[in-house]
Coordinates of C-alpha atoms in Angstrom, one line a residue:
M69 CA 185.9 6.1 78.5
K70 CA 187.2 3.0 78.1
L71 CA 188.8 1.5 75.4
K72 CA 187.4 -2.3 74.4
P73 CA 188.6 -5.7 72.9
R74 CA 186.6 -5.9 70.0
R75 CA 186.7 -9.4 67.3
K76 CA 188.9 -8.9 64.4
K77 CA 185.8 -9.1 61.1
E78 CA 186.7 -11.2 57.9
A79 CA 184.1 -9.2 55.3
E80 CA 185.4 -7.7 52.4
I81 CA 185.1 -3.7 52.7
N82 CA 183.4 -1.8 49.8
G83 CA 180.5 -0.2 50.1
F84 CA 182.3 2.9 49.3
Q85 CA 182.3 5.2 46.7
T86 CA 184.4 8.1 45.7
L87 CA 184.3 11.6 44.0
D88 CA 185.8 13.8 42.3
V89 CA 186.3 17.3 40.7
E90 CA 188.0 19.3 38.3
A91 CA 188.0 23.1 37.7
N92 CA 190.2 26.0 35.5
F93 CA 191.8 28.4 38.6
W94 CA 190.6 27.0 40.9
T95 CA 187.2 28.3 41.1
R96 CA 185.2 27.9 37.8
F97 CA 183.4 24.3 38.4
Q98 CA 184.2 22.3 34.9
C99 CA 182.5 18.8 36.1
A100 CA 182.6 15.8 38.9
G101 CA 182.6 12.0 38.9
H102 CA 181.6 9.4 41.3
Y103 CA 183.1 6.1 41.8
D104 CA 180.7 3.1 43.7
G105 CA 183.0 0.0 42.5
K106 CA 181.4 -0.3 39.1
I107 CA 179.2 2.0 38.1
Y108 CA 181.3 5.4 37.5
T109 CA 178.9 8.8 36.6
E110 CA 179.7 12.6 35.3
F111 CA 178.1 15.2 36.1
R112 CA 178.7 19.0 34.8
K113 CA 177.3 20.8 37.5
P114 CA 177.6 20.1 40.8
R115 CA 173.0 20.6 42.1
S116 CA 173.4 17.6 39.3
F117 CA 175.5 15.3 41.6
V118 CA 173.7 17.0 44.7
D119 CA 169.8 15.5 43.2
F120 CA 171.7 12.7 42.5
L121 CA 172.3 12.1 45.6
A122 CA 169.1 12.9 47.2
E123 CA 168.1 9.7 44.5
K124 CA 169.8 7.7 46.4
T125 CA 168.1 5.2 48.9
T126 CA 170.6 3.5 51.4
S127 CA 172.8 5.4 52.8
Q128 CA 176.3 6.5 51.3
K129 CA 180.1 7.2 52.3
I130 CA 182.0 9.4 49.6
F131 CA 185.4 10.0 49.9
W132 CA 187.3 12.9 48.4
H133 CA 191.3 13.5 48.3
F134 CA 192.1 17.0 49.7
G135 CA 187.9 17.3 49.8
G136 CA 187.3 19.0 52.7
G137 CA 189.3 21.6 52.0
Y138 CA 188.5 21.5 48.0
D139 CA 186.4 19.9 46.5
S140 CA 183.4 20.3 49.4
Q141 CA 183.3 24.0 48.7
F142 CA 181.4 23.3 45.3
F143 CA 178.6 21.1 46.7
I144 CA 177.7 22.9 50.4
G145 CA 175.7 25.5 49.3
H146 CA 173.7 23.1 47.3
L147 CA 173.5 20.5 50.1
L148 CA 171.8 23.3 52.0
E149 CA 169.8 24.5 48.8
A150 CA 168.0 21.3 47.7
G151 CA 167.0 20.6 51.6
F152 CA 169.8 18.4 53.2
T153 CA 170.6 19.1 56.7
I154 CA 174.3 18.9 57.8
E155 CA 174.3 17.0 60.7
K156 CA 177.4 17.4 61.5
M157 CA 181.1 18.5 60.5
I158 CA 184.6 17.0 62.0
P159 CA 187.3 19.6 61.3
N160 CA 191.0 19.3 61.6
G161 CA 192.7 22.1 61.1
S162 CA 192.1 23.9 57.7
L163 CA 190.1 20.7 56.7
I164 CA 186.7 18.7 57.4
M165 CA 188.1 15.9 58.0
A166 CA 184.4 14.9 57.5
I167 CA 180.6 15.5 56.5
Y168 CA 177.4 13.8 57.4
V169 CA 174.0 15.4 56.2
V170 CA 170.9 13.4 55.7
S171 CA 169.1 13.9 52.3
P172 CA 165.3 15.5 52.5
S173 CA 163.7 12.0 52.8
G174 CA 166.2 11.0 55.4
I175 CA 168.7 9.2 53.7
K176 CA 171.8 9.5 56.1
H177 CA 174.8 10.1 53.4
S178 CA 178.7 11.1 54.1
F179 CA 181.7 12.6 53.1
H180 CA 185.0 12.2 54.1
D181 CA 188.8 13.2 53.0
S182 CA 191.4 10.1 52.6
I183 CA 194.6 12.1 53.2
F184 CA 193.3 11.4 56.4
I185 CA 193.8 7.5 55.8
F186 CA 196.8 8.1 53.2
H187 CA 198.4 11.1 54.3
C188 CA 199.5 11.4 50.6
S189 CA 199.2 12.6 46.9
L190 CA 196.7 10.4 45.4
D191 CA 199.9 9.3 42.6
A192 CA 201.7 8.3 45.6
A193 CA 198.6 6.3 47.1
A194 CA 197.6 5.5 43.9
K195 CA 201.4 3.5 43.2
A196 CA 202.1 2.2 46.5
F197 CA 198.7 0.3 47.3
K198 CA 198.8 -0.9 43.6
A199 CA 195.5 0.6 42.4
K200 CA 194.4 -1.6 38.8
T201 CA 194.3 2.6 37.3
K202 CA 196.4 4.8 37.3
K203 CA 196.1 8.4 38.0
G204 CA 197.3 10.2 34.8
N205 CA 198.2 13.3 33.9
Y206 CA 196.6 16.7 32.6
D207 CA 198.4 20.3 32.3
H208 CA 195.2 22.6 33.4
S209 CA 197.1 26.3 32.5
K210 CA 196.5 24.9 28.6
N211 CA 193.3 23.1 28.7
R212 CA 191.2 25.4 30.9
S213 CA 187.7 24.5 29.8
Y214 CA 186.3 20.7 29.8
N215 CA 186.6 19.0 27.1
K216 CA 187.0 14.8 26.6
E217 CA 190.7 14.2 27.8
M218 CA 189.8 16.4 31.3
A219 CA 186.9 13.7 31.4
A220 CA 189.3 11.2 31.2
Y221 CA 191.2 12.4 33.9
L222 CA 188.7 12.7 36.0
K223 CA 187.4 9.2 35.7
D224 CA 191.1 7.5 36.2
D225 CA 191.7 9.8 39.3
C226 CA 188.2 8.3 41.0
I227 CA 188.6 4.7 40.2
A228 CA 192.3 5.2 41.4
L229 CA 190.9 6.4 44.9
W230 CA 188.9 3.7 44.6
Q231 CA 191.1 0.9 43.9
S232 CA 193.9 2.2 46.2
L233 CA 190.5 2.8 49.5
F234 CA 189.9 -0.7 48.3
N235 CA 193.5 -2.0 48.3
F236 CA 194.5 -0.6 52.0
F237 CA 191.1 -1.2 53.7
N238 CA 190.9 -5.3 52.2
H239 CA 195.0 -5.8 53.1
E240 CA 196.0 -8.0 55.8
L241 CA 196.5 -5.9 58.0
T242 CA 193.6 -3.4 58.0
K243 CA 191.0 -5.8 56.7
T244 CA 190.0 -7.0 60.3
T245 CA 189.6 -3.7 61.4
G246 CA 186.8 -3.5 59.8
G247 CA 187.7 0.1 58.0
G248 CA 187.9 3.6 58.8
I249 CA 188.2 7.7 58.0
S250 CA 191.7 8.1 59.3
I251 CA 195.2 5.9 59.7
S252 CA 195.0 7.1 63.3
G253 CA 191.2 5.1 63.6
I254 CA 192.2 2.1 61.9
A255 CA 195.0 1.9 64.0
V256 CA 193.2 1.7 67.3
K257 CA 190.6 0.0 66.1
K258 CA 193.9 -3.2 65.3
M259 CA 194.9 -2.3 68.5
Q260 CA 192.1 -3.5 70.6
E261 CA 192.1 -6.7 68.6
Y262 CA 194.4 -7.3 70.9
L263 CA 193.5 -6.0 74.0
E264 CA 192.1 -8.8 76.4
D265 CA 190.6 -6.4 79.0
E266 CA 188.9 -2.8 79.0
V267 CA 191.9 0.6 79.2
F268 CA 190.9 3.7 79.9
S269 CA 191.5 6.5 77.8
L270 CA 191.2 10.2 78.2
P271 CA 187.3 11.0 78.9
V272 CA 184.7 12.7 76.8
S273 CA 184.7 15.8 78.0
V274 CA 188.3 16.2 78.0
S275 CA 189.2 14.3 74.6
R276 CA 186.6 16.8 73.0
F277 CA 188.7 19.7 74.4
C278 CA 192.2 18.4 72.7
R279 CA 190.6 18.3 69.4
D280 CA 188.8 21.0 69.1
S281 CA 191.8 22.6 70.0
C282 CA 194.1 21.7 68.0
Y283 CA 194.9 23.9 65.4
G284 CA 197.1 23.7 62.0
G285 CA 197.6 19.7 62.3
R286 CA 199.4 19.9 65.0
V287 CA 198.8 18.6 68.9
E288 CA 201.7 20.2 70.3
I289 CA 199.6 23.6 69.3
Y290 CA 196.2 24.4 70.6
A291 CA 194.6 27.5 69.8
H292 CA 191.9 29.8 72.9
T293 CA 188.3 28.2 72.9
A294 CA 186.7 29.4 76.3

């Protein structure tokens, strides 16, 4: 496998959406929010969002923060029940880095955990990347059932994540890469902008072995897969 030189891209990166969930006792779903950069939509049931996604006629690239370890658990079963096909999952330690699905009508959608871009809390990311909407504060221990305060908190989270990602993707250092789903992948794209010739990388078979064997997110610890 080779890494090839790549041309810089200049187009604004905005073709993605964000999704977040609020639940009580970690397991009792209360509501979900979806934001596409312009329109915010709230859902009171996981299946309602799945039906919303099934009606889309163009591919959706959805980011959720820590969603690969938490939010995804509310939706996977409903996606399958609604006739979606899970085309591929990319695991990373105990998290799911990305989920690629195909709707009953054949439209491809994907879910990506933004923790692999920011490696920090949403609050820290929103502050670091100067999101206009700040992550709010909500005491789940005192207010466990759905209410207006919870709904407002959820909306702010979805919008803050979208704005943080938008500002990161369109920063002068990263805009030319065209974005990505992980900070490491974006870094490789950036490096390729400066390559004058192709350079050899790991063979595909070796790369897959290393990725599948990586355990717990630490590259120096490997799990036996044979």
